[in-house]
Short mmCIF file of C-alpha atoms and ligand atoms in Angstrom, two decimals:
data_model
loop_
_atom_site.label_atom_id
_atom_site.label_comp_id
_atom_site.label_asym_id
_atom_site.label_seq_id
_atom_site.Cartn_x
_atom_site.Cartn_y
_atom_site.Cartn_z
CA UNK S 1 89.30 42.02 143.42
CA UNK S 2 91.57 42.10 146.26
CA UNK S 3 90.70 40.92 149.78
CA UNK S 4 92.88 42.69 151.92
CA UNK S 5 94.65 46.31 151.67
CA UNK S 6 97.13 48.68 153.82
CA UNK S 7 97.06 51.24 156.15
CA UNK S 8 99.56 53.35 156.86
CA UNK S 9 99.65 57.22 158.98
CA UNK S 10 101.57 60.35 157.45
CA UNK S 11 102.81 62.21 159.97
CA UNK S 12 102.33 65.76 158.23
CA UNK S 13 104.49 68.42 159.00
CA UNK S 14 106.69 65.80 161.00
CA UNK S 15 107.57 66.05 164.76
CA UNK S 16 106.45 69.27 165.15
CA UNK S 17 103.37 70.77 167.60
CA UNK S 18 100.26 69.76 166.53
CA UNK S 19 97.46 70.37 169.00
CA UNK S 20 97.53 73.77 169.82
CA UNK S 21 94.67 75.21 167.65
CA UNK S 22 92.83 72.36 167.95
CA UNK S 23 89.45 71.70 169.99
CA UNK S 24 90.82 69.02 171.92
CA UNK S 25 94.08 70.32 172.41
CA UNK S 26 94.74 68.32 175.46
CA UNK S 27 96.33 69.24 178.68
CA UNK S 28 98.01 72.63 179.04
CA UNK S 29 101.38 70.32 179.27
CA UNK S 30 100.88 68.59 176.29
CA UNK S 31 100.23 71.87 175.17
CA UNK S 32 104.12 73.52 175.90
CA UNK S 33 105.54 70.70 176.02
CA UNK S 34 104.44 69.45 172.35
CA UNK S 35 108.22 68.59 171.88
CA UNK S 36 108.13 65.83 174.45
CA UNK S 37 106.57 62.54 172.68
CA UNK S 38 103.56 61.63 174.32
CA UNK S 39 101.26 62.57 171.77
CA UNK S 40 103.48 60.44 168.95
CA UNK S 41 103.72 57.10 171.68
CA UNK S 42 99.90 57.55 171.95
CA UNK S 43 99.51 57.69 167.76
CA UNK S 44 102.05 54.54 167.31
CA UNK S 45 100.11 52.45 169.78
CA UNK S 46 96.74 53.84 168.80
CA UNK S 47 98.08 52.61 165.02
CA UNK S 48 99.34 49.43 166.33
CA UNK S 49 96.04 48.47 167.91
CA UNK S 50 94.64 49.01 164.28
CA UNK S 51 97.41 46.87 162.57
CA UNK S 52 98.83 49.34 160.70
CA UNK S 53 102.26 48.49 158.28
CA UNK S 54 103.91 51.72 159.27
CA UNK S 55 103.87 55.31 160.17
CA UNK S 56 106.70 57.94 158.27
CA UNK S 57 107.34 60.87 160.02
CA UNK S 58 107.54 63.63 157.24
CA UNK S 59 110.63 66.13 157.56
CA UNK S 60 112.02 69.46 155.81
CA UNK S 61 115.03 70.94 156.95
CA UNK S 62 114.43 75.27 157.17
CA UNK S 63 112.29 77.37 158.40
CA UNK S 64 110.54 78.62 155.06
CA UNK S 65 109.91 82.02 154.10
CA UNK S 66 108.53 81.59 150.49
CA UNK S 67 105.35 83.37 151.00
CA UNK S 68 105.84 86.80 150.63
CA UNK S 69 109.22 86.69 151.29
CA UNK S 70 109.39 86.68 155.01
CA UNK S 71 109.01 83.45 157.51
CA UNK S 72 106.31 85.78 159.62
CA UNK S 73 103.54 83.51 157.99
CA UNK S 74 105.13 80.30 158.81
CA UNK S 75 106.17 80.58 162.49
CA UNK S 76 102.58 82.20 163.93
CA UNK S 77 100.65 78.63 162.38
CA UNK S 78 103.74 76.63 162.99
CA UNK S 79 103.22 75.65 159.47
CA UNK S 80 106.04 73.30 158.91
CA UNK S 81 108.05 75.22 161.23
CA UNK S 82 109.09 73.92 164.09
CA UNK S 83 110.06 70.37 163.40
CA UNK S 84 112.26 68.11 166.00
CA UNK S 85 114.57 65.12 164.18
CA UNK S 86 112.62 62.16 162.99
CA UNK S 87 115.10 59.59 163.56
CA UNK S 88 115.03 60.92 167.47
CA UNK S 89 111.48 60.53 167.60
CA UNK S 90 111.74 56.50 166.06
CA UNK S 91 113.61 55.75 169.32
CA UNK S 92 111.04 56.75 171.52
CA UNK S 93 108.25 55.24 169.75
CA UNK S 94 110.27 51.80 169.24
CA UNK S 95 109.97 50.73 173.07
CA UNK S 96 106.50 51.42 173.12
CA UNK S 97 105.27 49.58 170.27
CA UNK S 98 105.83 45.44 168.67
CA UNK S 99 105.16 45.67 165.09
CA UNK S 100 104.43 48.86 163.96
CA UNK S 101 106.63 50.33 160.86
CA UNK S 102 108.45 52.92 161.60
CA UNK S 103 109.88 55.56 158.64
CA UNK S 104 111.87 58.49 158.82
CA UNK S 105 112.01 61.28 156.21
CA UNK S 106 115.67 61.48 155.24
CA UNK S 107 116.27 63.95 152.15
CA UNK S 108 118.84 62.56 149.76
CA UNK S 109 119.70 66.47 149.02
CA UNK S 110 121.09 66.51 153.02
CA UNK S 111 122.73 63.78 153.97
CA UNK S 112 125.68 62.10 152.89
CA UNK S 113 124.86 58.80 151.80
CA UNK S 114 127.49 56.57 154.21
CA UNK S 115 125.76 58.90 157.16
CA UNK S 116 122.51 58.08 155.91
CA UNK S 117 122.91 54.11 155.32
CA UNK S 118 124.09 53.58 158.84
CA UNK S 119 121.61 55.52 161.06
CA UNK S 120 118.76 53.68 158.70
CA UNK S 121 121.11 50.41 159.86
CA UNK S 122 121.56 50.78 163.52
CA UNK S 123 117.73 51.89 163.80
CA UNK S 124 116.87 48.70 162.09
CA UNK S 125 119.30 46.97 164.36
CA UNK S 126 117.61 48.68 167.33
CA UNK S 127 113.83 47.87 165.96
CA UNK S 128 114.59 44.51 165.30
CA UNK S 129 113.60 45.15 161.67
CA UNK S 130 110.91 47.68 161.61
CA UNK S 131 112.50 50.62 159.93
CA UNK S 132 111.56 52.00 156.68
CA UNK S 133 113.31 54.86 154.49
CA UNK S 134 110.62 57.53 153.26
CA UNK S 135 113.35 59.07 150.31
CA UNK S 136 112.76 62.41 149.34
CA UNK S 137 114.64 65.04 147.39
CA UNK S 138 114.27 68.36 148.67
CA UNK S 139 112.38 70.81 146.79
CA UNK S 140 112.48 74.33 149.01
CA UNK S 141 115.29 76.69 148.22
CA UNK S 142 115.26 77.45 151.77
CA UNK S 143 117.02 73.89 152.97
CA UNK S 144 119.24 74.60 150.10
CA UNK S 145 120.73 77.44 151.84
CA UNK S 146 121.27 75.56 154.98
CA UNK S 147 124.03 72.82 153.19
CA UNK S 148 125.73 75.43 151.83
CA UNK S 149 123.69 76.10 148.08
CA UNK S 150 121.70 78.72 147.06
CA UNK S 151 119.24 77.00 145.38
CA UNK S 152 117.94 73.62 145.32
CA UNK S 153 119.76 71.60 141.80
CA UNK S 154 117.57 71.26 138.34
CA UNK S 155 114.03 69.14 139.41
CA UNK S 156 115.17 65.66 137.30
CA UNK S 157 119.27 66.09 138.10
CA UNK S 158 117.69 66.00 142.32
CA UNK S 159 116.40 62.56 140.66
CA UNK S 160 119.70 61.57 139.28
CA UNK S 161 121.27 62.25 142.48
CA UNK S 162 118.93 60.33 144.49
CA UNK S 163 119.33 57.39 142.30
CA UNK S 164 123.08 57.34 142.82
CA UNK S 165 122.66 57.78 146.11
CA UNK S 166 120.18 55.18 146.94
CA UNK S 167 122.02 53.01 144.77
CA UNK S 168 125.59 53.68 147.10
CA UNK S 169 123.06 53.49 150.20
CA UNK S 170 121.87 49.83 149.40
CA UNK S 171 124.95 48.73 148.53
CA UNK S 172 126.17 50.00 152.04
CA UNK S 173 123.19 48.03 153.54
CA UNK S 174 124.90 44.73 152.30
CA UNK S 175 127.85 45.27 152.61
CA UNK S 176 128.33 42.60 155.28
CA UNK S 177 127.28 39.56 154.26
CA UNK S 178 124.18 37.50 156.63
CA UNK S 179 126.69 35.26 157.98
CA UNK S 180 129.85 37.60 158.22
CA UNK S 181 129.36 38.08 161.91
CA UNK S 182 130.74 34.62 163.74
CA UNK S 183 131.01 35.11 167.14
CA UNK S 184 133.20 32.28 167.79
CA UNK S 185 134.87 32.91 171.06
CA UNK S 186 137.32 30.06 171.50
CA UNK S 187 138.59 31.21 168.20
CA UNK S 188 138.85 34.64 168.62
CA UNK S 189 136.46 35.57 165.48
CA UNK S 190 133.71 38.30 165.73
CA UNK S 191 133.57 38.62 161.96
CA UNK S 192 134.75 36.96 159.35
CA UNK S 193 136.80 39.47 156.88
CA UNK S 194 136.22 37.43 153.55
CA UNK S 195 132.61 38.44 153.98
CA UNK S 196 132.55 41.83 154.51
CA UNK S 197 133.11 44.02 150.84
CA UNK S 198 134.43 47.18 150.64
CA UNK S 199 131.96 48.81 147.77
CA UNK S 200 134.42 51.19 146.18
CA UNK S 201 132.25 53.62 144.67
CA UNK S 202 133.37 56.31 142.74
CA UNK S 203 130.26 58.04 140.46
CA UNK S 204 129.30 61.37 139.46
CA UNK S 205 128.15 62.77 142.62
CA UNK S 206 129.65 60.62 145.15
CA UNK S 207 132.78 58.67 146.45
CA UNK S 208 132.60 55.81 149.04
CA UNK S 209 134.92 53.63 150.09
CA UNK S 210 132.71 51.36 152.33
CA UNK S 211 132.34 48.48 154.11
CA UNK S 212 129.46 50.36 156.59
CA UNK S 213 131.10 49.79 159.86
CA UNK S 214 128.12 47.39 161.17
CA UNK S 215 127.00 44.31 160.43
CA UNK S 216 123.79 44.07 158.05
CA UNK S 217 120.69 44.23 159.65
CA UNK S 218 117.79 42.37 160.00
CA UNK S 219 116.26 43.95 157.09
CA UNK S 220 119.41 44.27 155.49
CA UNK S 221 118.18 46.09 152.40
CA UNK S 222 115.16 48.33 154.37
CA UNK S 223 112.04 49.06 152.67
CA UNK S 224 111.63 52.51 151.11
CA UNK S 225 109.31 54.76 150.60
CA UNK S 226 108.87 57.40 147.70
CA UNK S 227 106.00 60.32 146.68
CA UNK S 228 107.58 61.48 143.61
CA UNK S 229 104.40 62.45 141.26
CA UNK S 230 106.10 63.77 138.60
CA UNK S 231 107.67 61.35 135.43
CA UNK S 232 110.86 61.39 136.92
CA UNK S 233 109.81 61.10 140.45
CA UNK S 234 107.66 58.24 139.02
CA UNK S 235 110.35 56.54 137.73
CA UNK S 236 112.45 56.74 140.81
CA UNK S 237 109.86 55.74 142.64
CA UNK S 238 109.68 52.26 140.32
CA UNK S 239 112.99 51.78 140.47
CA UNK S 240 113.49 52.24 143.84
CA UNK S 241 110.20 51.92 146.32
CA UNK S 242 108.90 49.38 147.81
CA UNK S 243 105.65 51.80 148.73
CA UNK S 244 104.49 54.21 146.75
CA UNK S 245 102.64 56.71 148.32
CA UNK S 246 100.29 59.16 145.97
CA UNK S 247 98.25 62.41 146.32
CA UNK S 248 96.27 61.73 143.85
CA UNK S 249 92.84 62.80 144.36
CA UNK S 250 90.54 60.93 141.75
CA UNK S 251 89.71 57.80 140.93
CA UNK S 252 90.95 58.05 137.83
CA UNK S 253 94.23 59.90 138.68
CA UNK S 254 94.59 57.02 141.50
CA UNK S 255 94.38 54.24 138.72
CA UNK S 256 96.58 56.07 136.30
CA UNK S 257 99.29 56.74 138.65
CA UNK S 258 99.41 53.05 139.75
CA UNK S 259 99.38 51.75 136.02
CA UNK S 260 102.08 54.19 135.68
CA UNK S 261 104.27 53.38 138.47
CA UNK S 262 103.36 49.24 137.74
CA UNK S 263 104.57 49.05 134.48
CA UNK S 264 107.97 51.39 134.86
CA UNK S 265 108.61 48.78 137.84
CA UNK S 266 107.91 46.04 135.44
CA UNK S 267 110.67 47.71 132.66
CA UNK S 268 113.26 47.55 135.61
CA UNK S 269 113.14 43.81 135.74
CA UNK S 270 111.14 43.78 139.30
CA UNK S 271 107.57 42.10 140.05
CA UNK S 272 105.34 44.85 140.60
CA UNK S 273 103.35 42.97 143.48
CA UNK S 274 106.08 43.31 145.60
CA UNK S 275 105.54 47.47 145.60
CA UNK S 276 102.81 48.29 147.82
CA UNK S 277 101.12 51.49 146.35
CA UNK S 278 99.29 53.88 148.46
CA UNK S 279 96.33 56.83 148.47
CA UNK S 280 97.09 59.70 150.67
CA UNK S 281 93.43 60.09 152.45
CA UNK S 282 91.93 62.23 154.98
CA UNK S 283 89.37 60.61 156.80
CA UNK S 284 86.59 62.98 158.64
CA UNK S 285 84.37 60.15 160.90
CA UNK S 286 81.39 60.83 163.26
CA UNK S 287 79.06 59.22 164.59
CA UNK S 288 76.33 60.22 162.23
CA UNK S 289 76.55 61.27 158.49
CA UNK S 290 75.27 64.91 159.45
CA UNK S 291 77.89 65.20 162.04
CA UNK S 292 80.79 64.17 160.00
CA UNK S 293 79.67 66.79 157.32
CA UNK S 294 79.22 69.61 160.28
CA UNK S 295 82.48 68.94 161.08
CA UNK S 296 83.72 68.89 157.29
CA UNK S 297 81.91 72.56 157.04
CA UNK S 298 83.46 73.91 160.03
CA UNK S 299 86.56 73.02 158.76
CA UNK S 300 86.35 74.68 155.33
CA UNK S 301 84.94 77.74 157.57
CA UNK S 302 88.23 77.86 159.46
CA UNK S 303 90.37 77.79 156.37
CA UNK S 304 88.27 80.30 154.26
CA UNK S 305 89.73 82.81 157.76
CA UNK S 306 92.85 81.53 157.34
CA UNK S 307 93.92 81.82 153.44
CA UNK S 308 97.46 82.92 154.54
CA UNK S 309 98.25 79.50 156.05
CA UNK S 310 97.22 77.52 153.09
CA UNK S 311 98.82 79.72 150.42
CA UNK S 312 102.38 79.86 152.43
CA UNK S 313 102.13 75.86 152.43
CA UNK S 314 101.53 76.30 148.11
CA UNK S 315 104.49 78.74 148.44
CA UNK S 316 106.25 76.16 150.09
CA UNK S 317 105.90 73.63 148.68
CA UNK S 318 106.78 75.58 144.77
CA UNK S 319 109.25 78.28 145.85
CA UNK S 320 106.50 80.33 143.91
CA UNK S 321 105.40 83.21 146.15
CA UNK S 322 101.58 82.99 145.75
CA UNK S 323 101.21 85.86 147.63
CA UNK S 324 101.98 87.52 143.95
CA UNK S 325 98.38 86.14 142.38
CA UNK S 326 95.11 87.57 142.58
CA UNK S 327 92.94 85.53 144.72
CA UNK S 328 90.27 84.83 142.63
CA UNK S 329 91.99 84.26 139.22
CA UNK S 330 93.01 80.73 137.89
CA UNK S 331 96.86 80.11 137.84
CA UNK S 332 98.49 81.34 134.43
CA UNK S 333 98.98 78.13 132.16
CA UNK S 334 102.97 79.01 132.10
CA UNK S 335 103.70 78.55 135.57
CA UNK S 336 106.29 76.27 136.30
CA UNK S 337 108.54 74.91 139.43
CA UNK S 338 111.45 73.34 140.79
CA UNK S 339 109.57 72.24 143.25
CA UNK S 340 107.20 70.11 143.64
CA UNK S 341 105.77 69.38 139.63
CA UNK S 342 102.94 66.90 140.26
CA UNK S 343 100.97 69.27 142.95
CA UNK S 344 101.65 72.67 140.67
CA UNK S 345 100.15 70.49 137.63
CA UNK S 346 97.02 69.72 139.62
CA UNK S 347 96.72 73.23 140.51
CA UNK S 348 97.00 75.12 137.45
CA UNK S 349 94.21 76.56 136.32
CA UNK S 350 92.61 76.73 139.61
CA UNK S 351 91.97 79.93 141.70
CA UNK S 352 94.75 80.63 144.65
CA UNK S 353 91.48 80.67 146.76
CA UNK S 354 89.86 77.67 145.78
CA UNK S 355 93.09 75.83 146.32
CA UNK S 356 93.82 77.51 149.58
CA UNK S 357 90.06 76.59 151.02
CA UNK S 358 90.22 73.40 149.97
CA UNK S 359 94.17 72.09 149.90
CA UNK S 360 94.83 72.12 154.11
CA UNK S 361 94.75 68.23 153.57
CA UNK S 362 95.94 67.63 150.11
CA UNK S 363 94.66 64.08 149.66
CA UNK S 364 91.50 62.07 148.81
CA UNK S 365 89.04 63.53 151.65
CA UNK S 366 86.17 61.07 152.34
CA UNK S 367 83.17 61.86 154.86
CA UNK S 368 81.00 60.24 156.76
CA UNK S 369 80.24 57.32 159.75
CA UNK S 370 82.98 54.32 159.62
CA UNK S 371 80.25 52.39 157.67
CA UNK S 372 79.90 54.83 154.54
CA UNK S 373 83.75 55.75 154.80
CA UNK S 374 84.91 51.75 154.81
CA UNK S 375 82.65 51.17 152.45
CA UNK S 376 84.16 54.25 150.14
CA UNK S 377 87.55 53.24 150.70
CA UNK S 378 86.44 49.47 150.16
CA UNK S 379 85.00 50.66 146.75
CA UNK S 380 88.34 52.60 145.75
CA UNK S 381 90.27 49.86 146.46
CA UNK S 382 88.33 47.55 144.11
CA UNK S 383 87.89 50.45 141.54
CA UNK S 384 91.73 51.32 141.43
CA UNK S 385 93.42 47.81 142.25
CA UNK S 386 95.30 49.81 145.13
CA UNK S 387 96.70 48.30 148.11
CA UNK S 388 95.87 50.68 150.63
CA UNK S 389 96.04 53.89 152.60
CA UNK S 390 98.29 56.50 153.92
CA UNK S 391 95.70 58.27 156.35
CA UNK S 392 96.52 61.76 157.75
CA UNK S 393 95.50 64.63 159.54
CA UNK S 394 97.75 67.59 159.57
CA UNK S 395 96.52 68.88 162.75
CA UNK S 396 95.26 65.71 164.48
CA UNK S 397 94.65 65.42 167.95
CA UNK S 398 94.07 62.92 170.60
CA UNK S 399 90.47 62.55 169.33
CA UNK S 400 91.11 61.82 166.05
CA UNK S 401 93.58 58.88 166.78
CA UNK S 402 90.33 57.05 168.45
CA UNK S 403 88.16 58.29 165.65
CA UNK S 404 90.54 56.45 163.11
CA UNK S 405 91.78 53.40 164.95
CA UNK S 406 89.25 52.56 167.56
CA UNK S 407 85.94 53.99 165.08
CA UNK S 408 86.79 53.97 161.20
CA UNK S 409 89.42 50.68 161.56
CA UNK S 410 87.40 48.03 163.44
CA UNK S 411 84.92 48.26 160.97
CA UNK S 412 87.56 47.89 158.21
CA UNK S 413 88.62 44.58 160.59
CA UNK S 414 84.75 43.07 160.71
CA UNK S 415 84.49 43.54 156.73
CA UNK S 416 87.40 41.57 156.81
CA UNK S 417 89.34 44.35 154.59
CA UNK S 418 92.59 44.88 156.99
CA UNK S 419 94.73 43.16 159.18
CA UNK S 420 93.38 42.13 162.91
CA UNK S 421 96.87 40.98 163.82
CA UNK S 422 100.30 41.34 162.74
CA UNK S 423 101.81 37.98 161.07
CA UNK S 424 105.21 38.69 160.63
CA UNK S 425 107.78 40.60 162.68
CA UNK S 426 109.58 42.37 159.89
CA UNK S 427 108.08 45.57 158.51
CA UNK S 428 109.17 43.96 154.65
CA UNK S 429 107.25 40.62 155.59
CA UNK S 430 103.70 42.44 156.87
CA UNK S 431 104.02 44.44 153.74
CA UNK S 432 104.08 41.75 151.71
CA UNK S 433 101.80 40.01 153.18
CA UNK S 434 99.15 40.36 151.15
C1 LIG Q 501 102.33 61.71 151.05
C2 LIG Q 501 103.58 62.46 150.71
C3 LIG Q 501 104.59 62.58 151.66
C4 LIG Q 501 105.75 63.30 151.41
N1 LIG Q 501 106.68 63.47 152.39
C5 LIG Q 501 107.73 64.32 152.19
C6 LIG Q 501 108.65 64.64 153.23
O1 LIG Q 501 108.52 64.19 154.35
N2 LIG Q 501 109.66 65.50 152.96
C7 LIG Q 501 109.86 66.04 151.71
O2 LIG Q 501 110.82 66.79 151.53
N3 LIG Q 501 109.00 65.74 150.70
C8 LIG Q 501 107.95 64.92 150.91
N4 LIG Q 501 107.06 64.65 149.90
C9 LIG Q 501 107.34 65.21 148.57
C10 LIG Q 501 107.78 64.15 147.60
O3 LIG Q 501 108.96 63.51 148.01
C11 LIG Q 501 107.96 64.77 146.22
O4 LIG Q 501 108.98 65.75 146.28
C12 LIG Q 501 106.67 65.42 145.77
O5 LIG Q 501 105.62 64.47 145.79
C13 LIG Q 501 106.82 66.03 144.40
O6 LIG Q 501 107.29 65.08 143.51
P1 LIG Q 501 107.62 65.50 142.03
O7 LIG Q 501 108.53 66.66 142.04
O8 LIG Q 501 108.24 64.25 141.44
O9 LIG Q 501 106.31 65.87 141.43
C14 LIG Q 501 105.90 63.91 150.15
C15 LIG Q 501 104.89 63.79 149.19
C16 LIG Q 501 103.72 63.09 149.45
C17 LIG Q 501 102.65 62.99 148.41
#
């Protein structure tokens, strides 16, 4: 039985605005001004208080325009569309905040790897070691078309890309050696050539000469993070990850997918402890259990008027237009995607409408007071052998931050289930930490 676990926040739908259709949307400058990061500095230190590893800031690169065809859809939820640069937004929430991870969403279908390797480098630099890397191929068609493709490449060759690429990226990270930078003044010796390596890679999809022009940093090798669901993304994920972060939605699914994930790490020679795995979860708290599940209902009341949103974010998320289906009809077995495999697996066989009333937070949903909910995430933890949770809230507001870290997390704290205080200053120590 494990003692401790994680938390970590999922910033869904990245730095985009968030507030605007909520209850408590907050000032009418917060409001317009939803670009500026006040809201964010609030989350980080709201996390922070609640000794959280690390907070990724998701990220997609188009404005979509699966769902039937047109990006109308899309831009009146600002579903996914706007979003402002992650790695922007890290450097405003860095000064504000001591320990809290902090990890960008930087596709591997986008950037160039060298490009890549040394922003991750100089923000670890600037963080003093709190950055992480959340990995992702991209899946929508849509980004495609802004790098100059028409389509995203074949599901598992996105894989093989990414595992050159992280491969040439890592390689990049150490390129310098710890001790390559001397300083020695009276001789005239900032670094010391015979310990900085040129990598020299030539592959199938890339060509870098290297060194990275900057020293390693205090990370060197930064922790990264990876969702892949499918086999291949799986495997990735073992190779690479050093958090795994899953939708799964069931207990069962939850314990499968870490078995999974455990022993591919374990065929690629490395200690599966060391990869922190996990549950994507949306918390609804209140003060009683009646008023949590009020506030569940009024939810699923506001989606059921809103069945567009939810089945452009499906479209999204396949490049399937779901617009096409009827409503109330389960998924034809045959459907496949280049998107996203794992979520169109779970779907199939389900009704567009069921899915679109009840997806708005893809993730484990659990209800209640912070009693009943740390006690349902306490259970999951000992049912699944996890180590943790990647909490989110799509459309969270101000409110919501307190709910989670100053209501649901200090009674995780008094049952003695997460961290009070942060023991380590690197974002690779606290996650090994227990
Ligand atoms: C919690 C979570 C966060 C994710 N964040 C991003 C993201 O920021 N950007 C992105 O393009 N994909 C993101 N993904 C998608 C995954 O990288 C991956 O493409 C998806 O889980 C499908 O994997 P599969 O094709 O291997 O099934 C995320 C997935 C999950 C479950």
């Amino acid at each position: 039985m494990k003692d401790h676990f994680h938390l970590a926040w999922f910033l869904s739908q990245g730095y985009g605005p968030k507030t605007w259709r909520s209850a408590w949307p907050g000032s009418d400058s917060d409001l317009r001004r939803w670009m500026m990061p006040d809201l964010f500095i609030d989350l980080a230190k709201g996390l922070e208080r609640g000794g959280f590893d690390y907070m990724i800031i998701e990220d997609s690169s188009m404005v979509p325009y699966t769902y039937k065809g047109s990006h109308d859809t899309y831009l009146k939820y600002a579903a996914s569309t706007p979003k402002l640069d992650p790695a922007v937004l890290v450097s405003y929430l860095a000064p504000v905040t001591k320990h809290l991870g902090l990890v960008p969403t930087l596709s591997t279908s986008e950037y160039p790897p060298y490009l890549l390797a040394r922003l991750v480098n100089t923000l670890d630099h600037v963080t003093e070691g709190r950055i992480g890397w959340n990995c992702v191929t991209s899946s929508n068609d849509g980004a495609a078309e802004n790098y100059g493709h028409d389509a995203q490449r074949p599901h598992n060759e996105r894989y093989d890309v990414a595992d050159e690429f992280t491969d040439v990226v890592t390689r990049l990270w150490e390129a310098w050696e710890p001790d390559a930078v001397v300083l020695d003044r009276e001789n005239h010796l900032f670094a010391d050539g015979a310990k900085v390596h040129a990598i020299n890679h030539e592959g199938k999809y890339f060509k870098v000469r290297g060194p990275l022009n900057a020293p390693r940093s205090p990370q060197g090798r930064v922790p990264i993070c990876q969702a892949g669901g499918s086999p291949r993304g799986q495997a990735f994920a073992a190779r690479w990850a050093d958090t795994i972060i899953t939708n799964a939605i069931t207990v069962e699914a939850m314990k499968a997918f870490r078995a999974e994930v455990r022993r591919l790490a374990a065929s690629y020679g490395r200690d599966p402890d060391s990869i922190k795995v996990l549950y994507l979860t949306y918390p609804i708290v209140d003060v009683t259990e009646e008023a949590a599940r009020e506030r569940r209902r009024l939810l699923a009341e506001e989606d059921g008027r809103h069945l567009d949103l939810n089945l452009s974010g499906l479209s999204r998320l396949t490049n399937i237009d779901f617009a096409q289906f009827d409503l109330d009809q389960p998924l034809p077995e045959g459907l496949t995607t280049n998107g996203h495999q794992s979520s169109l697996a779970n779907w199939i066989g389900k009704t567009p409408r069921s899915l679109a009333t009840g997806s708005r937070r893809q993730g484990f949903e659990v209800v209640g007071t912070p009693d009943s909910v740390a006690s349902r995430m306490q259970d999951i933890v000992q049912e699944t052998g996890g180590d943790g949770f990647l909490i989110f809230n799509t459309y969270f507001d101000r409110r919501y931050v307190m709910e989670i870290c100053d209501g649901l997390v200090p009674e995780l704290q008094r049952r003695g289930l997460t961290r009070k205080a942060y023991a380590h200053k690197l974002l690779r120590d606290n996650l090994l930490e227990f």
